[in-house]
Short mmCIF file of C-alpha atoms in Angstrom, two decimals:
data_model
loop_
_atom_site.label_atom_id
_atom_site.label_comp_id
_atom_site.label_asym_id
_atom_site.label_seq_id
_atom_site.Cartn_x
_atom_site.Cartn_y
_atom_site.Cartn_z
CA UNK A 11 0.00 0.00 0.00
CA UNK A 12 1.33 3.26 -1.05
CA UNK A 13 1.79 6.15 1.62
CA UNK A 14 0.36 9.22 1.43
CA UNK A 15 2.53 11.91 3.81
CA UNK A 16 -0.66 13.57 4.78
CA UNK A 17 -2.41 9.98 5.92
CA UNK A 18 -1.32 9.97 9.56
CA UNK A 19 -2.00 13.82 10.03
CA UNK A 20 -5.33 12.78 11.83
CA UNK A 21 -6.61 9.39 14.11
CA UNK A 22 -8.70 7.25 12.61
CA UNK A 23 -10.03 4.69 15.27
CA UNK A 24 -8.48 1.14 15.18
CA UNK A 25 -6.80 1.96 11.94
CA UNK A 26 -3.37 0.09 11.35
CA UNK A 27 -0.48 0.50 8.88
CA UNK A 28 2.56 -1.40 8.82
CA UNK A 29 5.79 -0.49 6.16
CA UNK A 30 9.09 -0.75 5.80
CA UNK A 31 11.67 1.92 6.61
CA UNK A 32 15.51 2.45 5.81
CA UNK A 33 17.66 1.38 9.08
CA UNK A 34 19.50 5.07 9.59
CA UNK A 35 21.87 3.56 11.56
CA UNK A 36 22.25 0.37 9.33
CA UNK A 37 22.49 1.17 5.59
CA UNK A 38 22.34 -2.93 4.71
CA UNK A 39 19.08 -3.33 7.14
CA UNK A 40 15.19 -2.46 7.26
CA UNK A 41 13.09 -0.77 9.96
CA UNK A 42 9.27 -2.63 10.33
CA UNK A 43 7.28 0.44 11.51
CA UNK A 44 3.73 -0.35 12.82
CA UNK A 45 1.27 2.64 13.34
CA UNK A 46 -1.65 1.23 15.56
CA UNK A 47 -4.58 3.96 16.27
CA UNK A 48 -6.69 3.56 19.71
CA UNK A 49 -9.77 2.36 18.84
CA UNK A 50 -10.94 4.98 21.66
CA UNK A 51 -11.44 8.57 20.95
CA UNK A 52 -9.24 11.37 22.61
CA UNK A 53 -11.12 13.71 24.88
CA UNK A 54 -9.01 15.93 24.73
CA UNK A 55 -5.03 16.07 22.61
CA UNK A 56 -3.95 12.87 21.33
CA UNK A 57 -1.20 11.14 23.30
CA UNK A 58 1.63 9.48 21.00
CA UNK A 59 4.30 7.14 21.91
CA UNK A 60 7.12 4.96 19.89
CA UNK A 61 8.46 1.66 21.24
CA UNK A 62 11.59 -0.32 20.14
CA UNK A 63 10.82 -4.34 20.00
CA UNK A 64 13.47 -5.98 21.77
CA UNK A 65 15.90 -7.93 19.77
CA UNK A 66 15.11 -11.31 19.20
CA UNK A 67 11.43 -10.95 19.31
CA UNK A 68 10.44 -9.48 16.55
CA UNK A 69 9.00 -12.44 15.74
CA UNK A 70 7.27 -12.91 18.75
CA UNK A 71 3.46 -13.01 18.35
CA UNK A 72 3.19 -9.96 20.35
CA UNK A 73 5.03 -7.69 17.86
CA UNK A 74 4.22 -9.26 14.29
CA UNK A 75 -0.11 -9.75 14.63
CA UNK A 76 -2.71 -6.97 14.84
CA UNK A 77 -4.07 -8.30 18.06
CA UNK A 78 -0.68 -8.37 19.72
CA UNK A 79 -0.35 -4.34 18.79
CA UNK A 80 -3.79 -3.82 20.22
CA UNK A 81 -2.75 -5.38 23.79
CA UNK A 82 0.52 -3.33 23.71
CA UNK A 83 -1.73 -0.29 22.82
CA UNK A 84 -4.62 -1.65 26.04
CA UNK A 85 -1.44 -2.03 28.04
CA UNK A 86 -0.35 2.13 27.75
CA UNK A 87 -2.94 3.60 29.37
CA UNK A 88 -4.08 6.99 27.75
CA UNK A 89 -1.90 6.53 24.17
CA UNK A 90 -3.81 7.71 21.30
CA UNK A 91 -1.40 6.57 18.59
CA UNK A 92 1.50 3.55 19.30
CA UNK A 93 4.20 3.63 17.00
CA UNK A 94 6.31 0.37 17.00
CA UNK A 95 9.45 -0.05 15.47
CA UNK A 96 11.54 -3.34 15.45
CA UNK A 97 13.72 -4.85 12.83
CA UNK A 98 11.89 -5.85 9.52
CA UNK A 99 14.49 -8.84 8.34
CA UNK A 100 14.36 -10.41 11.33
CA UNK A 101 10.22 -10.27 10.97
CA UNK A 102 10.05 -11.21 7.07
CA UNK A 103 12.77 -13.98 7.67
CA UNK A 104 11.85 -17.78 7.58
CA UNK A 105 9.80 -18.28 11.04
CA UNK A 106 12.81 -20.88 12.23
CA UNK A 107 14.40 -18.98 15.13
CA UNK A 108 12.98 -20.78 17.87
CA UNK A 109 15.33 -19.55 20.72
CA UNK A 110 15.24 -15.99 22.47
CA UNK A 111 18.12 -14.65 24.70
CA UNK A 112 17.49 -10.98 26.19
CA UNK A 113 20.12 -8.87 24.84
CA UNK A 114 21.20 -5.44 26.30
CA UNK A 115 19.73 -2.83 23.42
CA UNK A 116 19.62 0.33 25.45
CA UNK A 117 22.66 1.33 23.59
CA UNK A 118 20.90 0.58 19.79
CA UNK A 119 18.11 2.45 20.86
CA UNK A 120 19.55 5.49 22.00
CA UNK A 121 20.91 5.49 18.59
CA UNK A 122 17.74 5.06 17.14
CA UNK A 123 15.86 6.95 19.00
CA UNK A 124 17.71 10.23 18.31
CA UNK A 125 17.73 8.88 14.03
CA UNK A 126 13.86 8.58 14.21
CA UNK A 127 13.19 11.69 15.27
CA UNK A 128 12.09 13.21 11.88
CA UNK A 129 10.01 10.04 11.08
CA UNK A 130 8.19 9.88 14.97
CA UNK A 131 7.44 13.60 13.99
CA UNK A 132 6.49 12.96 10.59
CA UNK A 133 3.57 10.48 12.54
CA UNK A 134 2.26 12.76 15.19
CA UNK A 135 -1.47 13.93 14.18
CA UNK A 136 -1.69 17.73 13.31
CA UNK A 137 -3.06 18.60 16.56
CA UNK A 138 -0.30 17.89 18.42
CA UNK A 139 1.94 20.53 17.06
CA UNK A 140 -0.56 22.96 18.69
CA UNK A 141 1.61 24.25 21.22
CA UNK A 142 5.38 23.73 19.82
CA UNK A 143 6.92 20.35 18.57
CA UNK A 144 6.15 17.64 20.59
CA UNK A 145 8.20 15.56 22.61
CA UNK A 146 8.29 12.08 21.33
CA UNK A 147 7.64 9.38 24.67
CA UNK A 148 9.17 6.39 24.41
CA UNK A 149 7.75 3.43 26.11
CA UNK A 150 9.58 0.01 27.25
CA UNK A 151 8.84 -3.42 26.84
CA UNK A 152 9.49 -5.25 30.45
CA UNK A 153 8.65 -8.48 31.24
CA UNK A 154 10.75 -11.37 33.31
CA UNK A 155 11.78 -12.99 30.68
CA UNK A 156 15.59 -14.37 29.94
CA UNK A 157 15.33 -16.86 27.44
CA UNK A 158 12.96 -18.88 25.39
CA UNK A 159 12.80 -22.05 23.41
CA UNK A 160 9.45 -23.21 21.18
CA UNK A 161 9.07 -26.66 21.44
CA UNK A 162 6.40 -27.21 19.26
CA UNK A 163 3.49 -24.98 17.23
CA UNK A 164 0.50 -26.22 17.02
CA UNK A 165 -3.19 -25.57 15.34
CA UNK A 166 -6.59 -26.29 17.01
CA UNK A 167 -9.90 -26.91 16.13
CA UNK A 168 -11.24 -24.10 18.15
CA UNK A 169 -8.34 -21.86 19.53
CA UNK A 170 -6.48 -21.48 16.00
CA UNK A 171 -2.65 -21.30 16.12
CA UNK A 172 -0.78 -21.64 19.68
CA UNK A 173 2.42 -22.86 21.09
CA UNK A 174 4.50 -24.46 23.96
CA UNK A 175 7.69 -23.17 25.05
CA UNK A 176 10.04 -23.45 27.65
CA UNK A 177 11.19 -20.35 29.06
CA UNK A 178 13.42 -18.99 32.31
CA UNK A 179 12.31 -15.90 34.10
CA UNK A 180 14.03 -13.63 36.85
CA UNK A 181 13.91 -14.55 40.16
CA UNK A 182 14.76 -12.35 43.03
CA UNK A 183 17.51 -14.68 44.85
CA UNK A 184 20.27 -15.26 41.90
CA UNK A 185 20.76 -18.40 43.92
CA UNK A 186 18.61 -20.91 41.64
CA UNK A 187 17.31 -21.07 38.19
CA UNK A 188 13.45 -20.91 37.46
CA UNK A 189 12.56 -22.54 34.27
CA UNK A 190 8.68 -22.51 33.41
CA UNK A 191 7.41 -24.31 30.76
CA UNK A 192 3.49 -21.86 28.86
CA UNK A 193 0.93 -22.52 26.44
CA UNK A 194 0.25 -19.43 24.57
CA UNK A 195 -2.25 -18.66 22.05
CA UNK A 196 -1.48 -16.83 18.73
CA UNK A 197 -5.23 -14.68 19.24
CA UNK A 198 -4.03 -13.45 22.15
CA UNK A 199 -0.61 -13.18 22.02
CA UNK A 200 -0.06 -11.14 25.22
CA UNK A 201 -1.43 -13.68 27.33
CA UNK A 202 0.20 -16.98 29.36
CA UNK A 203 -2.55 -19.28 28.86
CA UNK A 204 -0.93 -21.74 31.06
CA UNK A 205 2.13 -21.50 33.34
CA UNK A 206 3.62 -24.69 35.42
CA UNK A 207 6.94 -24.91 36.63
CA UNK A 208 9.35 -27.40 35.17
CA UNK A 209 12.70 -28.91 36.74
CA UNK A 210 15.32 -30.42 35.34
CA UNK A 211 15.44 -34.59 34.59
CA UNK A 212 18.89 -35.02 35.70
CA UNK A 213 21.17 -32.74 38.71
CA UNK A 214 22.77 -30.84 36.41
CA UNK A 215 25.34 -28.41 37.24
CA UNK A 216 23.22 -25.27 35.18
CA UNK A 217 26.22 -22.83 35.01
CA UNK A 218 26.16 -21.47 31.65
CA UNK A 219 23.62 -24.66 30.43
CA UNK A 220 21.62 -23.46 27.53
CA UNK A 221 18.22 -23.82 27.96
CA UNK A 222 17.38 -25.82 24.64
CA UNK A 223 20.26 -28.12 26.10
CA UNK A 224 18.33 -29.14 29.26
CA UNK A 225 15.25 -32.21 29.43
CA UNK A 226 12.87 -31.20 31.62
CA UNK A 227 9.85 -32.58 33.56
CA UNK A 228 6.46 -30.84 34.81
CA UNK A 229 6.52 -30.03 38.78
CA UNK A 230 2.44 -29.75 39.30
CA UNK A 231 2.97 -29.27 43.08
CA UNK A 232 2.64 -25.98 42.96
CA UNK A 233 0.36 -23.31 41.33
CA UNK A 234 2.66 -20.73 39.70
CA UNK A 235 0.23 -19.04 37.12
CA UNK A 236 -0.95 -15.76 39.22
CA UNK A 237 -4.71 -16.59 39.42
CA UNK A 238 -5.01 -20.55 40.11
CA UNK A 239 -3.48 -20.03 43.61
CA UNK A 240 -6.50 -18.00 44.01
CA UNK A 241 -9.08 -20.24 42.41
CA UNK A 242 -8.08 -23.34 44.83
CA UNK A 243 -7.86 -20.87 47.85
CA UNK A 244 -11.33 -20.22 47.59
CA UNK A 245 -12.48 -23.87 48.40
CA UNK A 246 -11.70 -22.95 52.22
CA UNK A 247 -14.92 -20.97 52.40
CA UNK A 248 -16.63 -25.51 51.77
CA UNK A 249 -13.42 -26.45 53.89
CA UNK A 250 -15.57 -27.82 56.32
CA UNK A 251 -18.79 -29.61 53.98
CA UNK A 252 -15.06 -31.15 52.36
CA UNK A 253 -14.13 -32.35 55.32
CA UNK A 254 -17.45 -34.57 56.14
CA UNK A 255 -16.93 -36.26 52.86
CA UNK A 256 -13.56 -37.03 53.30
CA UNK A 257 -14.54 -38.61 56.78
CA UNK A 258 -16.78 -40.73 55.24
CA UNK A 259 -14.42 -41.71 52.70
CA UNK A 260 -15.91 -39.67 49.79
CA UNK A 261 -13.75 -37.81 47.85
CA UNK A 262 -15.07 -34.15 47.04
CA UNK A 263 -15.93 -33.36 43.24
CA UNK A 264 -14.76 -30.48 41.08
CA UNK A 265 -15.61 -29.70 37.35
CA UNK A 266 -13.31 -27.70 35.85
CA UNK A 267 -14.11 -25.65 32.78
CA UNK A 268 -11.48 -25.26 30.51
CA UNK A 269 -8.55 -27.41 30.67
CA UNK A 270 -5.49 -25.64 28.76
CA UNK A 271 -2.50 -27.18 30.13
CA UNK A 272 -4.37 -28.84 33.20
CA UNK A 273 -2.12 -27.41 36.09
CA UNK A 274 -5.22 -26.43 37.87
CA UNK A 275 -6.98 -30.41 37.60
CA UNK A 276 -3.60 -32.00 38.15
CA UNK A 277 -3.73 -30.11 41.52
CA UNK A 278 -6.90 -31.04 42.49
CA UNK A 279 -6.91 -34.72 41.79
CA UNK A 280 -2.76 -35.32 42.77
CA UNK A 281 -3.12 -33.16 45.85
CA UNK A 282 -5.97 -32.01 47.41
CA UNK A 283 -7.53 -35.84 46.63
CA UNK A 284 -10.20 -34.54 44.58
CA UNK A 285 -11.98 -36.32 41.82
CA UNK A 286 -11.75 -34.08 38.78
CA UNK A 287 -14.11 -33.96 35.31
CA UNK A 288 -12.25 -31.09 32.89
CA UNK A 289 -14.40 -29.98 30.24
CA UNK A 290 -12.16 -29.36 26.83
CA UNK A 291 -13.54 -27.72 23.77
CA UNK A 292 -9.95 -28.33 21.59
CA UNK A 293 -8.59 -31.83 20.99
CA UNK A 294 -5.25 -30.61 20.06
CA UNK A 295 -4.79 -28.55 23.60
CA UNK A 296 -5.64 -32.17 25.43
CA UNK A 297 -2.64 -33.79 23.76
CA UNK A 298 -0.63 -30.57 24.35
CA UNK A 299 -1.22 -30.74 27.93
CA UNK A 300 -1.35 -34.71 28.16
CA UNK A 301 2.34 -34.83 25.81
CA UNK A 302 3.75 -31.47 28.17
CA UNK A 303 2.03 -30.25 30.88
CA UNK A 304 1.72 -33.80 32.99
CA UNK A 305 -1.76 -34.28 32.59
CA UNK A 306 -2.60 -37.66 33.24
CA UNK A 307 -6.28 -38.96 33.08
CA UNK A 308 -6.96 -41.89 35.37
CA UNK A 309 -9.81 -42.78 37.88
CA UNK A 310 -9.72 -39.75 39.56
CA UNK A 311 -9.24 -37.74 36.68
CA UNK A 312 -11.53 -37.50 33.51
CA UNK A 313 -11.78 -35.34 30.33
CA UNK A 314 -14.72 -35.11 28.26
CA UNK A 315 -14.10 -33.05 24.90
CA UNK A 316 -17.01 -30.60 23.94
CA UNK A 317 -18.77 -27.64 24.48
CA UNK A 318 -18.83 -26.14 27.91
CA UNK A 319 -22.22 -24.54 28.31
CA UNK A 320 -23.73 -27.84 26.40
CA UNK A 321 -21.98 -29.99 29.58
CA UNK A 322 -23.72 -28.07 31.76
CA UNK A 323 -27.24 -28.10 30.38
CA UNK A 324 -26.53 -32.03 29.67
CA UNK A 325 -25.70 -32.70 33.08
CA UNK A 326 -28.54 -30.09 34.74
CA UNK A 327 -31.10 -32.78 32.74
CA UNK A 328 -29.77 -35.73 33.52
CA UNK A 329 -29.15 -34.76 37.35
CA UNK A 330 -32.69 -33.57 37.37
CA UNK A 331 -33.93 -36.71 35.99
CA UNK A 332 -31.67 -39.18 38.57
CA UNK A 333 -33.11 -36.81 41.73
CA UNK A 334 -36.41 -37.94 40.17
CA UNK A 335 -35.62 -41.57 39.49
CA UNK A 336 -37.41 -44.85 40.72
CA UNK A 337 -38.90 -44.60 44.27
CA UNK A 338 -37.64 -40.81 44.79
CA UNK A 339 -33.85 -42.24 45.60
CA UNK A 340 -31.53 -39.66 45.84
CA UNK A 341 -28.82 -40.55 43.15
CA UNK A 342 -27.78 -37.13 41.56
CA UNK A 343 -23.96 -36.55 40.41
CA UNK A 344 -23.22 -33.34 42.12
CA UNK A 345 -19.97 -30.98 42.60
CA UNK A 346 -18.63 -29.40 45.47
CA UNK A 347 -16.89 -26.70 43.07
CA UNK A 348 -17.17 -25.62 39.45
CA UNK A 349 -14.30 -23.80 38.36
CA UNK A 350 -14.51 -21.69 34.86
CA UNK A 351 -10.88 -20.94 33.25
CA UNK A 352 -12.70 -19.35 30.02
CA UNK A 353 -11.67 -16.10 28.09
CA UNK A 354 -12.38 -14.90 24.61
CA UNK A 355 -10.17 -12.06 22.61
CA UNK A 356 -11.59 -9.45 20.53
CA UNK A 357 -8.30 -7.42 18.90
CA UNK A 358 -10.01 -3.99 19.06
CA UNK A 359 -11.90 -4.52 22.67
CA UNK A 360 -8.78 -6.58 24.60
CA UNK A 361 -9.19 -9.64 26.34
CA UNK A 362 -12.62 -10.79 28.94
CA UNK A 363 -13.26 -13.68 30.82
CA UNK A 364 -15.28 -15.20 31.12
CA UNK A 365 -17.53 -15.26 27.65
CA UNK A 366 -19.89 -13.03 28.26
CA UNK A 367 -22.47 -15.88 26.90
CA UNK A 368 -21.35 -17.62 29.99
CA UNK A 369 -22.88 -15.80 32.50
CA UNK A 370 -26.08 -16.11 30.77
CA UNK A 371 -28.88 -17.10 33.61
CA UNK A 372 -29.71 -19.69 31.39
CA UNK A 373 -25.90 -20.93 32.02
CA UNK A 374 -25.77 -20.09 35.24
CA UNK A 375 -28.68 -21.62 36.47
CA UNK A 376 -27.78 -24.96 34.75
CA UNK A 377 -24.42 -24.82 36.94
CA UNK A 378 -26.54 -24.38 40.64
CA UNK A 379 -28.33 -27.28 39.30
CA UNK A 380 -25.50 -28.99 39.24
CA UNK A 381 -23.55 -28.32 42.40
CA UNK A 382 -24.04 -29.65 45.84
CA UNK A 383 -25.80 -28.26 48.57
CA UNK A 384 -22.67 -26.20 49.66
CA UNK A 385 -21.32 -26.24 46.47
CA UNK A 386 -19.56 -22.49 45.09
CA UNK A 387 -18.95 -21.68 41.39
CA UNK A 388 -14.97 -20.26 41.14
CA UNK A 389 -14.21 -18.33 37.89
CA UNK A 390 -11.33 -16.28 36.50
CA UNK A 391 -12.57 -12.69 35.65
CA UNK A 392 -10.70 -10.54 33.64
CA UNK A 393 -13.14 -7.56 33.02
CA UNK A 394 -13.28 -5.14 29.85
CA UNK A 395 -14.62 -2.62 31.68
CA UNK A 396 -16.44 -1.42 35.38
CA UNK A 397 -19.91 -2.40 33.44
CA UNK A 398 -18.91 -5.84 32.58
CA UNK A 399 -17.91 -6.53 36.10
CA UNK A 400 -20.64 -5.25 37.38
CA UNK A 401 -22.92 -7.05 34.96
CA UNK A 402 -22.05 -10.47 35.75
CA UNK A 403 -21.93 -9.61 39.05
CA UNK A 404 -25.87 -8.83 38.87
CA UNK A 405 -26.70 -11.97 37.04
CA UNK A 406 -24.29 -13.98 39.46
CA UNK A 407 -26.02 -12.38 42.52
CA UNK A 408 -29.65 -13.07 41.01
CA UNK A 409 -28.72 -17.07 40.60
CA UNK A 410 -26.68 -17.45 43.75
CA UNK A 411 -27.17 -16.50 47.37
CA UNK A 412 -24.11 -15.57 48.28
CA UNK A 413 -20.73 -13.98 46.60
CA UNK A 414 -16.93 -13.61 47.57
CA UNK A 415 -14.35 -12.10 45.75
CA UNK A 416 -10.13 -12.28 45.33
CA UNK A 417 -7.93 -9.80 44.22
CA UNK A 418 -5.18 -11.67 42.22
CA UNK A 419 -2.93 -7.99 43.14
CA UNK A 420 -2.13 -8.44 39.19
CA UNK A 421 -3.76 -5.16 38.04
CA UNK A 422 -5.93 -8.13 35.56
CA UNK A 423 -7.40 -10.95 37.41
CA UNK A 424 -10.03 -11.48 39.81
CA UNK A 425 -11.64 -14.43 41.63
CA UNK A 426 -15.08 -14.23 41.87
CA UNK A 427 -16.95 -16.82 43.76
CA UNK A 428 -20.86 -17.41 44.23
CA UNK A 429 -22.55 -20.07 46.45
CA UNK A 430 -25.68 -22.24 46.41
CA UNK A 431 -26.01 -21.35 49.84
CA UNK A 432 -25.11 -18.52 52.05
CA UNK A 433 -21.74 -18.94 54.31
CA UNK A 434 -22.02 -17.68 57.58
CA UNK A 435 -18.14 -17.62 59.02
CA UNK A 436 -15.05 -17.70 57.11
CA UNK A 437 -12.46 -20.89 57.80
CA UNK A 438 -10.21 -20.34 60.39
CA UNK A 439 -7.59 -22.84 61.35
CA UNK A 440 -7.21 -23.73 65.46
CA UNK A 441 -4.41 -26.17 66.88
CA UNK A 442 -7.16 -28.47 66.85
CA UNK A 443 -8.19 -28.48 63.21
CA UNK A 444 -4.05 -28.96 62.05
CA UNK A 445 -5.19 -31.89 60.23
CA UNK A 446 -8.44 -30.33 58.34
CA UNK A 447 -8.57 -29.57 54.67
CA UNK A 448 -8.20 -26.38 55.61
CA UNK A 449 -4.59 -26.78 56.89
CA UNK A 450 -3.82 -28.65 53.61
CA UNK A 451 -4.87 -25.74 51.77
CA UNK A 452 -2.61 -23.48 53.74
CA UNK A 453 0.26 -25.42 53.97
CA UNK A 454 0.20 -25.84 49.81
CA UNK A 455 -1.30 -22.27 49.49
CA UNK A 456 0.37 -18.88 50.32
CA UNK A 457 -2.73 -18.40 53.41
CA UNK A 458 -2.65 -14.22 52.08
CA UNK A 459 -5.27 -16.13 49.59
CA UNK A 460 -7.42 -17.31 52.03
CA UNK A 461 -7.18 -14.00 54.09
CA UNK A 462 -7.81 -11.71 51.04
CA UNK A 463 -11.49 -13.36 50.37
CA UNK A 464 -14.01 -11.13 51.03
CA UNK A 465 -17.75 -10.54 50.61
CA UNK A 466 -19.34 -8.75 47.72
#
């Protein structure tokens, strides 16, 4: 597409233009510059900032797709116009460089920075040039990360393109390594769909080890994705309806919703002692996180492939029709939890969970149905907006009779949790409960989850 010079002298909501520019600082290279427009008017003068990808990303879903500029753009609060520049051979190349090391680039661009100038200018909209030339923000990319190896891309049936990598991340105490293995999605790039921590097969000696170099195996002992500490914390405020079942020898019941890479079900079922049913929409993310993620079905542990909101309304009818089975018997399937790990991705709106569709009443009456008497629906909420939240918190509030709430402290995620009936003390463990599910939880669980629940 040809450039006009007066194209970028206004916004234009969600518009976005990618093209090639000459490296000033590299005659035998190319600059890929990517002009991304909010899809949210200004109030008042449009706020513009550049950033530089960092090297050895470019690549990266989060730099070369359309949705991955529009999370960049929902993560700079207030910017009108983004203006990303990172190196165009490294994005046109063949899509083989599998392995990311952080490099130090402050010093490239400094140099760059000061070389763009013109060109940044050259991209402001008219009305910033109101008052004087503008100065020209630029913004960083930061995240934790110190190197990366794919291990495999994948397509499903449902969730499109995605991949598994093993990555290591900073840690505060330079003592240890932390290598995490993530499922990420190529619709929304900016997201970890799943997060478990991996450990090495053999004692290695990991000075200077490569990380492609190293065979790893899953660790699902602990929860290490921010909100699933969260999720299982919130099955203290049943703590003590689980505890009569496992007295009499029942173990409790969860349904999850949404597998991914199954760190969440593999903690249930491997240690809290909980049977487990995952509900899985994509075939292809069940051997993903059976082949990588240590998934294991078995007779605590089943997987049934389908449609989420269909599971429920199938197993609201057939519950209702064992409850009214021969002689009035009792002989219902019910859960102690149902725990929802759904999200959808619009590029020009950013990222919600859970599907709005799933907080239907409709839905959410077929899930009471299906819990036990002192059963709680968990879900991860990532809200669009203060009316979305407050939306599902009305249709939530006219199903259940009583809601809790968790601040993940992310600045994203929240817990929300709504019971079948209302819960009149939170858990609190004594010297005499040490033993108590409770406990458990605590002793697995950072207890500033359990703490941090409160009433909504």
């Amino acid at each position: 597409m040809a450039l006009d010079e007066h194209m970028f002298e206004a916004l234009n909501p969600s518009r976005f233009i990618s093209f090639s520019f000459p490296n000033p600082c590299n005659s035998h290279s190319s600059l890929r510059i990517a002009v991304l427009d909010s899809p949210i008017e200004p109030t008042g003068s449009p706020s513009v900032a550049a950033m530089f990808v960092p090297p050895g990303l470019e690549t990266d879903w989060i730099f070369s797709t359309e949705s991955g500029h529009y999370h960049l753009l929902f993560d700079s609060p207030g910017i009108s116009r983004l203006i990303l520049v990172g190196d165009q051979e490294s994005v046109t190349g063949h899509d083989s460089l599998l392995i990311y090391k952080r490099q130090d680039s402050a010093s490239t661009w400094s140099r760059l920075v000061v070389s763009l100038q013109p060109l940044f200018l050259a991209l402001f909209p008219k009305s910033c040039f109101k008052n004087g030339i503008p100065e020209v923000p630029i913004l960083s990319f930061v995240d934790n990360l110190i190197c990366s190896v794919v291990l495999e891309r994948c397509i499903g049936s449902s969730v499109g393109e995605f991949l598994v990598e093993n990555v290591e991340i900073e840690r505060e105490s330079f003592e240890t390594r932390e290598f995490r293995r993530r499922l990420r999605f190529k619709r929304m790039p900016n997201l970890i769909q799943t997060e478990i921590r991996i450990i090495p097969e053999a004692n290695l000696n990991l000075d200077g080890v490569e990380i492609q170099n190293i065979e790893f195996k899953p660790d699902t002992r602990v929860l290490v994705h921010p909100y699933l500490p969260p999720m299982a914390a919130s099955l203290s405020l049943i703590a003590s309806s689980i505890d009569e079942q496992i007295q009499t020898g029942h173990r409790p019941k969860a349904l999850c919703v949404g597998v991914g890479g199954g760190a969440l079900l593999s903690f249930l079922a491997a240690h809290l002692d909980f049977e487990v049913v995952g509900v899985e929409m994509d075939m292809e993310v069940l051997r993903v996180a059976q082949q990588y993620f240590g998934l294991v079905e078995n007779e605590f542990l089943h997987i049934s492939i389908g449609d989420a909101t269909e599971f429920l309304e199938n197993a609201s009818k057939s519950n209702k029709k064992q409850k009214c089975g021969s002689f009035g018997v009792h002989m219902s399937s019910e859960y102690d939890v149902i725990m929802v790990d759904l999200d959808s991705s619009d590029a020009q709106n950013g990222m919600s969970s859970p599907p709005l569709e799933f907080v239907g009443r409709d839905v959410l009456l077929s899930a009471r149905s299906v819990l036990s008497e002192h059963g709680i629906l968990v879900m991860n909420v990532i809200p669009v907006d203060k009316l979305f939240f407050e939306t599902m918190v009305d249709e939530l509030r006219s199903v259940f009779d009583d809601m809790f709430q968790i601040d993940v402290d992310n600045g994203e995620n929240f817990v929300v949790i709504a019971s079948v009936c209302p819960i009149k003390s939170f858990p609190n463990v004594t010297k005499n409960e040490m033993n108590s599910f409770s406990s458990r939880l605590r002793l697995l669980l950072s207890g500033a989850y359990m703490d941090s629940i409160k009433r909504i």
